[in-house]
């Protein structure tokens, strides 16, 4: 596989469930991101992992928990979500450094519906 | 927090016409990116602009960057239906390394 792969592509869960979204990048990049895309809202940066450091958006609720076991894999653990968390969750990766363009490469997204 | 504003939010144009999408941002940045998103799809990188005065062109799309005005434009020339999509600009902040901030997006519909 090439690029950035996200699984599952679609997920329906109840508010009491626990699930995880998975992202894998095959580009050799050193930074990975989670974004939330809701209808009629800008893309919201949730978490960034780069060079083993984590940056997070302080407005993201604690019911979202990221995990980055290595530079190629990124997870988003979900628990006790709310209906307003229904959205498209996009994973992206990039190579950070002054000598490159640093553009983000996105996966196809995981469409989450919380009932 | 950095704010990135695009206008218009919605654009409906006839084939063959020209138009410009604007992207304004609120703080100093030397990295500006344009992405395209088709319905139900992910984001695809279109242009990377890394310096003041940078201009990039691909087919009917041309992007430019004015870092002093904190403004980027995406110009569409002689639009065709295949350009219908949502276009996003994104700003990278050098001082925070890896953080990207996206504009609200411009939904473009090209009418035959």
Coordinates of C-alpha atoms in Angstrom, one line a residue:
Chain A
X1 CA 0.0 0.0 0.0
X2 CA 1.0 3.6 -0.6
X3 CA 0.1 6.9 0.9
X4 CA -2.0 7.3 4.0
X5 CA -4.5 4.6 4.9
X6 CA -7.3 5.0 7.4
X7 CA -9.6 2.3 8.9
X8 CA -12.4 1.9 9.3
X9 CA -13.8 4.1 6.5
X10 CA -17.2 4.2 8.2
X11 CA -18.1 3.7 11.9
X12 CA -21.4 3.8 13.7
X13 CA -21.3 3.7 17.5
X14 CA -23.4 4.3 20.5
X15 CA -22.6 6.8 23.1
X16 CA -21.4 4.2 25.5
X17 CA -19.2 2.3 23.1
X18 CA -15.4 2.4 22.9
X19 CA -13.8 2.2 19.5
X20 CA -10.6 3.2 17.8
X21 CA -9.7 4.8 14.5
X22 CA -6.4 3.7 12.9
X23 CA -4.1 5.5 10.5
X24 CA -1.0 4.2 8.8
X25 CA 1.4 6.1 6.6
X26 CA 3.7 4.5 4.1
X27 CA 5.6 7.7 3.1
X28 CA 8.4 7.7 5.6
X29 CA 7.1 10.9 7.2
X30 CA 8.0 12.1 10.7
X31 CA 4.8 13.9 11.7
X32 CA 1.2 12.7 11.8
X33 CA -2.1 14.6 12.4
X34 CA -5.7 14.1 13.3
X35 CA -8.2 16.6 11.9
X36 CA -12.0 16.7 12.5
X37 CA -14.2 17.8 9.6
X38 CA -17.8 18.7 10.4
X39 CA -20.4 20.1 8.0
X40 CA -20.1 23.8 7.5
X41 CA -17.1 24.2 9.8
X42 CA -13.4 24.6 9.1
X43 CA -11.1 21.6 9.5
X44 CA -10.2 21.4 13.2
X45 CA -6.7 20.4 14.1
X46 CA -7.0 17.9 17.0
X47 CA -3.6 16.4 17.6
X48 CA -0.1 16.4 16.1
X49 CA 2.7 13.9 16.7
X50 CA 6.1 14.8 15.4
X51 CA 9.5 13.5 16.4
X52 CA 7.9 11.8 19.4
X53 CA 6.3 15.0 20.7
X54 CA 2.6 15.6 20.9
X55 CA 0.8 18.9 20.3
X56 CA -2.9 19.0 21.1
X57 CA -5.7 21.4 20.6
X58 CA -6.9 22.3 24.1
X59 CA -10.5 22.5 23.0
X60 CA -10.6 18.8 22.1
X61 CA -12.6 16.8 24.7
X62 CA -10.9 14.2 26.8
X63 CA -13.2 11.5 25.3
X64 CA -10.8 11.6 22.3
X65 CA -7.4 10.0 23.1
X66 CA -4.6 9.7 20.6
X67 CA -1.9 7.2 20.5
X68 CA 1.2 7.1 18.3
X69 CA 3.2 4.0 18.9
X70 CA 5.7 4.7 16.1
X71 CA 6.2 7.2 13.3
X72 CA 4.0 5.2 10.9
X73 CA 1.0 4.5 13.0
X74 CA -1.6 6.8 14.7
X75 CA -4.7 5.9 16.6
X76 CA -7.6 7.9 17.9
X77 CA -9.4 6.1 20.8
X78 CA -13.0 7.1 21.2
X79 CA -15.1 6.6 24.4
X80 CA -18.4 7.9 25.6
X81 CA -18.8 10.1 22.6
X82 CA -21.7 12.5 21.9
X83 CA -23.8 12.9 18.8
X84 CA -22.1 16.2 18.0
X85 CA -18.9 14.2 17.6
X86 CA -20.3 12.8 14.4
X87 CA -17.9 13.9 11.6
X88 CA -15.3 12.9 9.1
X89 CA -12.0 12.3 10.9
X90 CA -9.0 12.8 8.7
X91 CA -5.5 11.6 9.3
X92 CA -2.5 13.3 7.6
X93 CA 1.2 13.0 7.6
X94 CA 4.1 15.1 6.5
X95 CA 7.9 15.4 6.5
X96 CA 8.8 18.3 8.7
X97 CA 12.1 20.1 8.0
X98 CA 13.4 23.3 6.5
X99 CA 14.6 21.6 3.3
X100 CA 11.2 20.4 2.0
X101 CA 7.8 21.8 1.2
X102 CA 6.2 20.2 4.2
X103 CA 2.7 19.7 2.7
X104 CA 0.2 17.4 4.3
X105 CA -0.8 14.1 2.7
X106 CA -4.3 13.0 3.8
X107 CA -6.0 9.7 4.2
X108 CA -9.5 9.0 2.8
X109 CA -11.0 9.7 6.2
X110 CA -13.1 7.8 8.7
X111 CA -16.8 8.8 8.7
X112 CA -18.0 8.5 12.3
X113 CA -21.7 8.5 13.3
X114 CA -22.6 8.6 17.0
X115 CA -26.1 7.5 17.8
Chain B
X1 CA -4.8 31.5 17.5
X2 CA -4.2 32.0 13.8
X3 CA -7.3 32.7 11.8
X4 CA -7.6 31.8 8.1
X5 CA -10.5 33.3 6.2
X6 CA -11.6 32.4 2.7
X7 CA -14.0 34.1 0.4
X8 CA -16.3 33.5 -1.1
X9 CA -17.6 30.5 0.8
X10 CA -19.8 29.4 -2.1
X11 CA -19.1 30.1 -5.8
X12 CA -21.3 29.2 -8.7
X13 CA -19.8 30.1 -12.1
X14 CA -20.4 29.2 -15.7
X15 CA -18.0 27.3 -17.8
X16 CA -15.5 29.5 -19.6
X17 CA -15.5 32.3 -17.0
X18 CA -12.7 33.5 -14.8
X19 CA -12.8 34.0 -11.0
X20 CA -10.6 34.4 -8.0
X21 CA -10.8 32.8 -4.5
X22 CA -9.1 34.8 -1.7
X23 CA -7.4 33.5 1.4
X24 CA -6.5 35.9 4.2
X25 CA -4.6 34.9 7.4
X26 CA -4.1 36.8 10.6
X27 CA -0.4 36.3 11.5
X28 CA 3.0 36.0 9.8
X29 CA 3.6 32.9 7.9
X30 CA 5.8 31.9 5.0
X31 CA 4.0 28.7 4.1
X32 CA 0.7 28.6 2.3
X33 CA -1.0 25.6 0.8
X34 CA -4.0 25.0 -1.4
X35 CA -6.0 21.8 -1.3
X36 CA -8.9 20.4 -3.3
X37 CA -11.6 18.2 -1.9
X38 CA -14.2 16.3 -4.0
X39 CA -17.5 15.3 -2.4
X40 CA -17.0 12.2 -0.2
X41 CA -13.2 12.3 -0.8
X42 CA -10.2 13.4 1.1
X43 CA -8.0 16.4 0.5
X44 CA -5.6 16.6 -2.4
X45 CA -2.6 18.9 -2.4
X46 CA -2.7 21.5 -5.3
X47 CA 0.0 24.1 -4.6
X48 CA 2.7 24.9 -2.1
X49 CA 3.7 28.5 -1.8
X50 CA 6.9 29.1 0.3
X51 CA 7.9 32.7 -0.2
X52 CA 6.5 36.2 -0.8
X53 CA 5.6 36.7 -4.5
X54 CA 5.5 33.0 -5.2
X55 CA 3.3 32.0 -8.1
X56 CA 2.4 28.5 -9.1
X57 CA 0.2 27.3 -12.0
X58 CA -1.3 24.0 -13.0
X59 CA -3.7 23.9 -15.9
X60 CA -6.5 26.4 -15.3
X61 CA -5.5 27.1 -11.7
X62 CA -3.0 29.7 -10.6
X63 CA -2.0 30.4 -7.0
X64 CA -0.1 33.4 -5.6
X65 CA 1.2 34.5 -2.2
X66 CA 1.7 38.0 -0.8
X67 CA 3.1 37.5 2.7
X68 CA 3.1 41.3 3.5
X69 CA -0.6 41.5 2.9
X70 CA -1.1 38.1 4.4
X71 CA -3.1 37.1 1.3
X72 CA -3.1 34.3 -1.1
X73 CA -5.3 34.0 -4.2
X74 CA -6.4 31.0 -6.3
X75 CA -7.3 32.2 -9.8
X76 CA -9.5 30.1 -12.1
X77 CA -9.2 30.6 -15.8
X78 CA -11.9 29.5 -18.2
X79 CA -13.6 27.2 -15.7
X80 CA -14.7 23.7 -16.7
X81 CA -17.1 21.4 -14.9
X82 CA -14.3 19.1 -13.6
X83 CA -13.1 22.0 -11.4
X84 CA -16.2 21.7 -9.3
X85 CA -15.0 20.9 -5.7
X86 CA -14.2 22.5 -2.4
X87 CA -10.9 24.4 -2.2
X88 CA -9.1 25.0 1.0
X89 CA -6.1 27.2 1.8
X90 CA -4.0 26.3 4.8
X91 CA -1.3 28.2 6.6
X92 CA 1.7 26.6 8.4
X93 CA 3.3 28.5 11.2
X94 CA 7.1 28.4 11.2
X95 CA 7.4 29.2 14.9
X96 CA 5.2 26.3 15.9
X97 CA 6.8 23.9 13.5
X98 CA 4.1 21.4 12.7
X99 CA 0.8 23.2 13.1
X100 CA -1.4 23.8 10.1
X101 CA -4.5 25.9 10.1
X102 CA -7.2 25.6 7.4
X103 CA -9.6 28.1 5.9
X104 CA -13.3 27.5 5.9
X105 CA -13.2 26.3 2.3
X106 CA -14.8 27.6 -0.9
X107 CA -17.4 25.4 -2.5
X108 CA -17.1 25.8 -6.3
X109 CA -19.7 24.7 -8.7
X110 CA -19.1 25.1 -12.4
X111 CA -22.2 25.1 -14.5
X112 CA -22.1 23.8 -18.0

